[in-house]
């Protein structure tokens, strides 16, 4: 049995070589923190939120504290988290300049009867979340360093617990210089993120292309139809290449703990931790063992 499993990605993009080590250290730490949450009896949602939180906390990725600005010089963030077992999700879009939009997305899921909250409504909800003590205000401040990825990147995570329950999530500031109000795939159910009782997925890359093929939902659908995660990931990547200009990637896991990783960009940092893999897997490039 491979379960439990935690998989983390730091975006399908291009990173300068000099940052690879720090980036891989970060995704490794995120996966380890997510796994230790599961080992201490936390839920898959706790594990995903924690793993993404770790990546939002660094300024290595264009998410959370490392977010890039839109055309008007403002930070707008998108995040989503989904509980496959309950088939419920929470998402925030174009929320302004908070450190951990993934926690606000979790709040939407757990404490509201809604699934998606945008803009000023999301910022108001953030104040409510803090006032209720659901999560604490971040102490670290944004440092305004230039984004490290040459284009954009998103962080994402999946967790599958020992009972096969799955959660998935993602967090991003989208494309640097994007139109104010622009929302990509990352917080859209079935595009950037999806999870049910069979499989879960977190996508990254050109959001406008990912949206066109509802990449996340399709990847999970293929697993429901009997493909292995590896075949399902290959199928959606090839559809993406055939029907769009591509430039994306995904992490996909099923309820048995099988994991697939695919991307057609130069880099996508990933970390995979499972009880079967005594040595964890960390890579920037597609060396992930395929069937
Ligand atoms: N998919 C994200 C977006 O389009 C960006 C990324 O994954 O790098 O907003």
Short mmCIF file of C-alpha atoms and ligand atoms in Angstrom, two decimals:
data_model
loop_
_atom_site.label_atom_id
_atom_site.label_comp_id
_atom_site.label_asym_id
_atom_site.label_seq_id
_atom_site.Cartn_x
_atom_site.Cartn_y
_atom_site.Cartn_z
CA UNK A 1 0.00 0.00 0.00
CA UNK A 2 1.38 3.39 -1.03
CA UNK A 3 -0.88 5.43 1.19
CA UNK A 4 -0.69 8.04 2.55
CA UNK A 5 0.71 10.23 -0.23
CA UNK A 6 1.50 13.93 -0.47
CA UNK A 7 2.45 15.58 -3.77
CA UNK A 8 3.45 19.21 -4.14
CA UNK A 9 4.30 21.33 -7.18
CA UNK A 10 5.81 24.80 -7.57
CA UNK A 11 4.47 25.65 -11.03
CA UNK A 12 4.98 24.68 -14.66
CA UNK A 13 7.33 27.41 -15.82
CA UNK A 14 11.02 28.32 -16.26
CA UNK A 15 13.28 28.96 -13.27
CA UNK A 16 16.87 30.18 -13.51
CA UNK A 17 19.31 27.41 -12.57
CA UNK A 18 20.67 29.33 -9.61
CA UNK A 19 17.33 29.04 -7.81
CA UNK A 20 16.71 25.34 -8.39
CA UNK A 21 18.21 24.18 -5.13
CA UNK A 22 16.18 26.61 -3.00
CA UNK A 23 13.03 25.81 -4.93
CA UNK A 24 13.46 22.06 -4.50
CA UNK A 25 14.20 22.54 -0.80
CA UNK A 26 10.94 24.45 -0.52
CA UNK A 27 8.74 21.90 -2.27
CA UNK A 28 10.40 19.17 -0.22
CA UNK A 29 9.66 21.02 3.01
CA UNK A 30 6.07 21.62 1.91
CA UNK A 31 5.53 17.91 1.21
CA UNK A 32 7.17 16.92 4.49
CA UNK A 33 5.02 19.35 6.47
CA UNK A 34 1.91 18.08 4.69
CA UNK A 35 2.87 14.48 5.44
CA UNK A 36 3.59 15.18 9.07
CA UNK A 37 0.10 16.69 9.40
CA UNK A 38 -1.36 13.41 8.09
CA UNK A 39 0.88 11.36 10.37
CA UNK A 40 -0.37 13.35 13.36
CA UNK A 41 -3.95 12.51 12.46
CA UNK A 42 -4.79 15.65 10.47
CA UNK A 43 -7.14 15.52 7.50
CA UNK A 44 -6.20 15.64 3.82
CA UNK A 45 -7.49 19.23 3.75
CA UNK A 46 -5.17 20.11 6.65
CA UNK A 47 -2.26 18.52 4.77
CA UNK A 48 -2.98 20.38 1.52
CA UNK A 49 -3.53 23.70 3.27
CA UNK A 50 -0.29 23.26 5.23
CA UNK A 51 1.79 22.29 2.19
CA UNK A 52 0.50 25.25 0.17
CA UNK A 53 0.92 27.54 3.18
CA UNK A 54 4.64 26.66 3.27
CA UNK A 55 5.04 27.64 -0.38
CA UNK A 56 2.96 30.82 0.00
CA UNK A 57 5.28 31.76 2.85
CA UNK A 58 8.45 31.91 0.71
CA UNK A 59 9.02 34.53 -1.97
CA UNK A 60 10.24 31.89 -4.42
CA UNK A 61 6.90 31.43 -6.15
CA UNK A 62 4.36 33.87 -7.57
CA UNK A 63 1.87 33.03 -4.84
CA UNK A 64 1.24 34.30 -1.32
CA UNK A 65 4.10 36.50 -0.15
CA UNK A 66 5.95 36.05 -3.47
CA UNK A 67 2.98 37.26 -5.52
CA UNK A 68 3.51 39.42 -8.58
CA UNK A 69 1.51 42.55 -9.38
CA UNK A 70 -1.17 43.15 -11.96
CA UNK A 71 -1.08 45.86 -14.64
CA UNK A 72 -2.09 48.48 -12.08
CA UNK A 73 0.62 47.49 -9.63
CA UNK A 74 -1.76 45.68 -7.30
CA UNK A 75 -1.55 42.14 -5.97
CA UNK A 76 -4.56 39.95 -6.70
CA UNK A 77 -4.54 36.34 -5.62
CA UNK A 78 -6.49 33.23 -6.51
CA UNK A 79 -6.65 30.02 -4.48
CA UNK A 80 -8.76 26.94 -4.17
CA UNK A 81 -9.01 23.85 -2.03
CA UNK A 82 -11.24 20.83 -2.65
CA UNK A 83 -12.33 17.93 -0.50
CA UNK A 84 -12.81 14.91 -2.78
CA UNK A 85 -14.72 12.89 -0.23
CA UNK A 86 -17.39 15.55 0.33
CA UNK A 87 -17.16 16.84 -3.26
CA UNK A 88 -16.99 20.35 -1.84
CA UNK A 89 -14.62 23.16 -2.55
CA UNK A 90 -13.78 26.70 -1.51
CA UNK A 91 -12.16 29.27 -3.76
CA UNK A 92 -11.18 32.92 -3.64
CA UNK A 93 -10.40 35.03 -6.68
CA UNK A 94 -8.74 38.42 -7.08
CA UNK A 95 -8.45 38.77 -3.31
CA UNK A 96 -6.07 41.62 -2.58
CA UNK A 97 -2.70 41.24 -1.00
CA UNK A 98 -3.11 38.67 1.75
CA UNK A 99 -0.41 36.14 2.61
CA UNK A 100 -2.37 32.91 2.62
CA UNK A 101 -5.32 32.85 0.25
CA UNK A 102 -5.42 29.05 0.57
CA UNK A 103 -6.57 29.45 4.18
CA UNK A 104 -9.28 31.87 3.10
CA UNK A 105 -10.37 29.34 0.45
CA UNK A 106 -10.54 26.74 3.21
CA UNK A 107 -12.64 29.13 5.27
CA UNK A 108 -15.04 29.54 2.34
CA UNK A 109 -15.32 25.75 2.18
CA UNK A 110 -15.74 25.14 5.90
CA UNK A 111 -17.58 28.19 7.20
CA UNK A 112 -19.81 29.45 4.39
CA UNK A 113 -22.47 27.85 2.27
CA UNK A 114 -20.76 29.17 -0.88
CA UNK A 115 -17.94 27.90 -3.04
CA UNK A 116 -16.41 30.94 -4.76
CA UNK A 117 -15.89 34.46 -3.43
CA UNK A 118 -14.22 37.25 -5.42
CA UNK A 119 -12.55 40.61 -4.91
CA UNK A 120 -13.65 42.96 -2.14
CA UNK A 121 -16.10 40.34 -0.85
CA UNK A 122 -13.18 37.97 -0.36
CA UNK A 123 -11.18 40.64 1.46
CA UNK A 124 -14.13 41.32 3.78
CA UNK A 125 -14.42 37.62 4.45
CA UNK A 126 -10.71 37.59 5.30
CA UNK A 127 -11.37 40.15 8.05
CA UNK A 128 -14.22 37.98 9.31
CA UNK A 129 -11.95 34.92 9.27
CA UNK A 130 -9.33 36.72 11.38
CA UNK A 131 -11.96 38.12 13.75
CA UNK A 132 -13.30 34.61 14.34
CA UNK A 133 -9.76 33.39 15.02
CA UNK A 134 -10.05 30.76 12.29
CA UNK A 135 -6.49 31.57 11.22
CA UNK A 136 -4.05 34.21 12.46
CA UNK A 137 -2.80 37.26 10.57
CA UNK A 138 0.50 36.58 8.84
CA UNK A 139 3.43 38.23 10.55
CA UNK A 140 5.88 38.07 7.67
CA UNK A 141 5.57 40.91 5.20
CA UNK A 142 5.73 40.89 1.43
CA UNK A 143 9.24 41.88 0.35
CA UNK A 144 8.52 43.11 -3.19
CA UNK A 145 11.33 41.10 -4.72
CA UNK A 146 10.99 40.46 -8.44
CA UNK A 147 9.34 37.11 -9.27
CA UNK A 148 11.86 34.32 -9.75
CA UNK A 149 9.98 32.33 -12.37
CA UNK A 150 10.55 33.77 -15.84
CA UNK A 151 6.85 33.79 -16.54
CA UNK A 152 4.46 32.93 -13.79
CA UNK A 153 3.95 30.04 -11.51
CA UNK A 154 1.41 28.58 -9.18
CA UNK A 155 1.82 26.33 -6.20
CA UNK A 156 -0.33 23.28 -5.65
CA UNK A 157 -0.69 20.17 -3.55
CA UNK A 158 -2.52 16.86 -3.28
CA UNK A 159 -2.92 14.59 -0.29
CA UNK A 160 -4.35 11.08 -0.08
CA UNK A 161 -4.73 9.61 3.39
CA UNK A 162 -4.54 5.98 4.49
CA UNK A 163 -8.28 5.56 3.81
CA UNK A 164 -7.92 6.87 0.25
CA UNK A 165 -9.55 10.24 0.95
CA UNK A 166 -8.25 12.93 -1.37
CA UNK A 167 -7.85 16.71 -1.22
CA UNK A 168 -6.30 19.07 -3.77
CA UNK A 169 -5.50 22.75 -3.89
CA UNK A 170 -3.65 25.59 -5.54
CA UNK A 171 -2.61 29.20 -4.98
CA UNK A 172 -1.31 31.86 -7.37
CA UNK A 173 -1.15 35.54 -8.27
CA UNK A 174 -1.53 34.58 -11.93
CA UNK A 175 0.42 36.28 -14.67
CA UNK A 176 2.63 39.25 -13.80
CA UNK A 177 1.07 42.38 -15.29
CA UNK A 178 -2.27 40.64 -15.83
CA UNK A 179 -5.41 42.69 -16.38
CA UNK A 180 -6.91 43.67 -13.04
CA UNK A 181 -9.67 41.19 -12.26
CA UNK A 182 -8.25 38.49 -14.50
CA UNK A 183 -8.79 35.01 -13.12
CA UNK A 184 -7.05 31.95 -14.56
CA UNK A 185 -7.67 28.26 -14.06
CA UNK A 186 -6.23 27.87 -10.56
CA UNK A 187 -9.34 28.71 -8.47
CA UNK A 188 -11.82 27.28 -10.98
CA UNK A 189 -13.28 23.93 -10.08
CA UNK A 190 -12.55 21.35 -12.76
CA UNK A 191 -9.93 23.53 -14.46
CA UNK A 192 -7.00 24.12 -12.09
CA UNK A 193 -8.15 21.83 -9.30
CA UNK A 194 -10.49 18.88 -8.90
CA UNK A 195 -10.92 16.00 -6.48
CA UNK A 196 -13.52 13.34 -5.85
CA UNK A 197 -13.45 9.92 -4.20
CA UNK A 198 -11.51 8.40 -7.12
CA UNK A 199 -8.72 10.90 -7.89
CA UNK A 200 -7.46 14.43 -7.34
CA UNK A 201 -5.48 16.85 -9.48
CA UNK A 202 -3.76 20.22 -9.35
CA UNK A 203 -2.85 21.89 -12.66
CA UNK A 204 -0.51 24.75 -13.46
CA UNK A 205 0.58 26.74 -16.50
CA UNK A 206 -1.25 28.91 -18.99
CA UNK A 207 -4.62 29.28 -17.30
CA UNK A 208 -6.47 30.35 -20.43
CA UNK A 209 -5.40 27.09 -22.13
CA UNK A 210 -6.12 24.87 -19.12
CA UNK A 211 -9.62 26.35 -18.89
CA UNK A 212 -10.36 25.49 -22.53
CA UNK A 213 -10.11 21.77 -21.91
CA UNK A 214 -11.28 21.75 -18.25
CA UNK A 215 -8.05 19.91 -17.66
CA UNK A 216 -8.51 18.99 -14.00
CA UNK A 217 -11.96 17.47 -14.39
CA UNK A 218 -10.95 15.61 -17.54
CA UNK A 219 -7.89 14.08 -15.86
CA UNK A 220 -10.03 12.75 -13.00
CA UNK A 221 -12.75 11.63 -15.43
CA UNK A 222 -10.25 9.49 -17.35
CA UNK A 223 -9.25 7.78 -14.10
CA UNK A 224 -12.94 7.17 -13.31
CA UNK A 225 -13.24 5.60 -16.76
CA UNK A 226 -10.50 3.08 -15.95
CA UNK A 227 -7.28 4.68 -17.17
CA UNK A 228 -4.29 4.61 -14.86
CA UNK A 229 -3.25 8.01 -13.51
CA UNK A 230 -0.30 7.89 -15.84
CA UNK A 231 -2.48 7.27 -18.90
CA UNK A 232 -4.99 9.88 -17.75
CA UNK A 233 -2.29 12.52 -17.30
CA UNK A 234 -0.80 11.71 -20.70
CA UNK A 235 -4.25 11.88 -22.32
CA UNK A 236 -5.04 15.37 -21.01
CA UNK A 237 -1.57 16.66 -21.81
CA UNK A 238 -1.90 15.42 -25.36
CA UNK A 239 -5.35 16.99 -25.66
CA UNK A 240 -3.89 20.24 -24.37
CA UNK A 241 -1.11 20.08 -27.00
CA UNK A 242 -3.49 19.23 -29.82
CA UNK A 243 -6.20 21.76 -29.05
CA UNK A 244 -4.32 24.67 -27.51
CA UNK A 245 -0.86 26.18 -27.39
CA UNK A 246 -0.15 24.12 -24.30
CA UNK A 247 2.40 25.10 -21.66
CA UNK A 248 1.00 23.47 -18.60
CA UNK A 249 1.49 20.62 -16.19
CA UNK A 250 -0.33 18.62 -13.57
CA UNK A 251 0.03 16.39 -10.56
CA UNK A 252 -2.57 13.64 -10.38
CA UNK A 253 -3.16 10.95 -7.74
CA UNK A 254 -5.78 8.25 -7.30
CA UNK A 255 -7.30 6.86 -4.12
CA UNK A 256 -4.73 4.04 -4.08
CA UNK A 257 -1.84 6.48 -3.92
CA UNK A 258 -0.71 6.11 -7.53
CA UNK A 259 0.81 9.37 -8.72
CA UNK A 260 1.37 10.86 -12.18
CA UNK A 261 3.30 14.00 -13.03
CA UNK A 262 3.36 15.61 -16.48
CA UNK A 263 4.36 18.99 -17.88
CA UNK A 264 5.46 20.44 -21.18
CA UNK A 265 7.33 23.46 -19.79
CA UNK A 266 11.08 23.38 -19.07
CA UNK A 267 10.52 23.04 -15.33
CA UNK A 268 7.95 22.04 -12.76
CA UNK A 269 9.39 21.48 -9.30
CA UNK A 270 7.67 18.60 -7.56
CA UNK A 271 8.02 16.66 -4.35
CA UNK A 272 6.32 13.32 -3.78
CA UNK A 273 6.18 11.59 -0.43
CA UNK A 274 4.54 8.25 0.12
CA UNK A 275 4.92 5.52 2.67
CA UNK A 276 6.09 3.16 -0.09
CA UNK A 277 8.80 5.48 -1.31
CA UNK A 278 11.28 5.48 1.52
CA UNK A 279 13.33 7.94 -0.45
CA UNK A 280 11.23 10.84 -1.59
CA UNK A 281 11.26 12.17 -5.09
CA UNK A 282 12.22 15.75 -5.86
CA UNK A 283 12.80 17.03 -9.34
CA UNK A 284 12.61 20.05 -11.62
CA UNK A 285 12.46 17.99 -14.80
CA UNK A 286 10.32 15.12 -16.05
CA UNK A 287 12.21 12.13 -14.71
CA UNK A 288 9.26 10.77 -12.85
CA UNK A 289 9.15 7.02 -13.45
CA UNK A 290 6.43 6.22 -15.95
CA UNK A 291 4.70 2.89 -16.43
N1 LIG B 1 -2.38 28.71 -14.01
C1 LIG B 1 -1.99 29.96 -13.43
C2 LIG B 1 -2.82 31.06 -14.03
O1 LIG B 1 -3.06 31.05 -15.23
C3 LIG B 1 -0.56 30.29 -13.63
C4 LIG B 1 0.41 29.18 -13.39
O2 LIG B 1 0.05 28.06 -13.09
O3 LIG B 1 1.62 29.44 -13.51
O4 LIG B 1 -3.18 31.96 -13.33
#
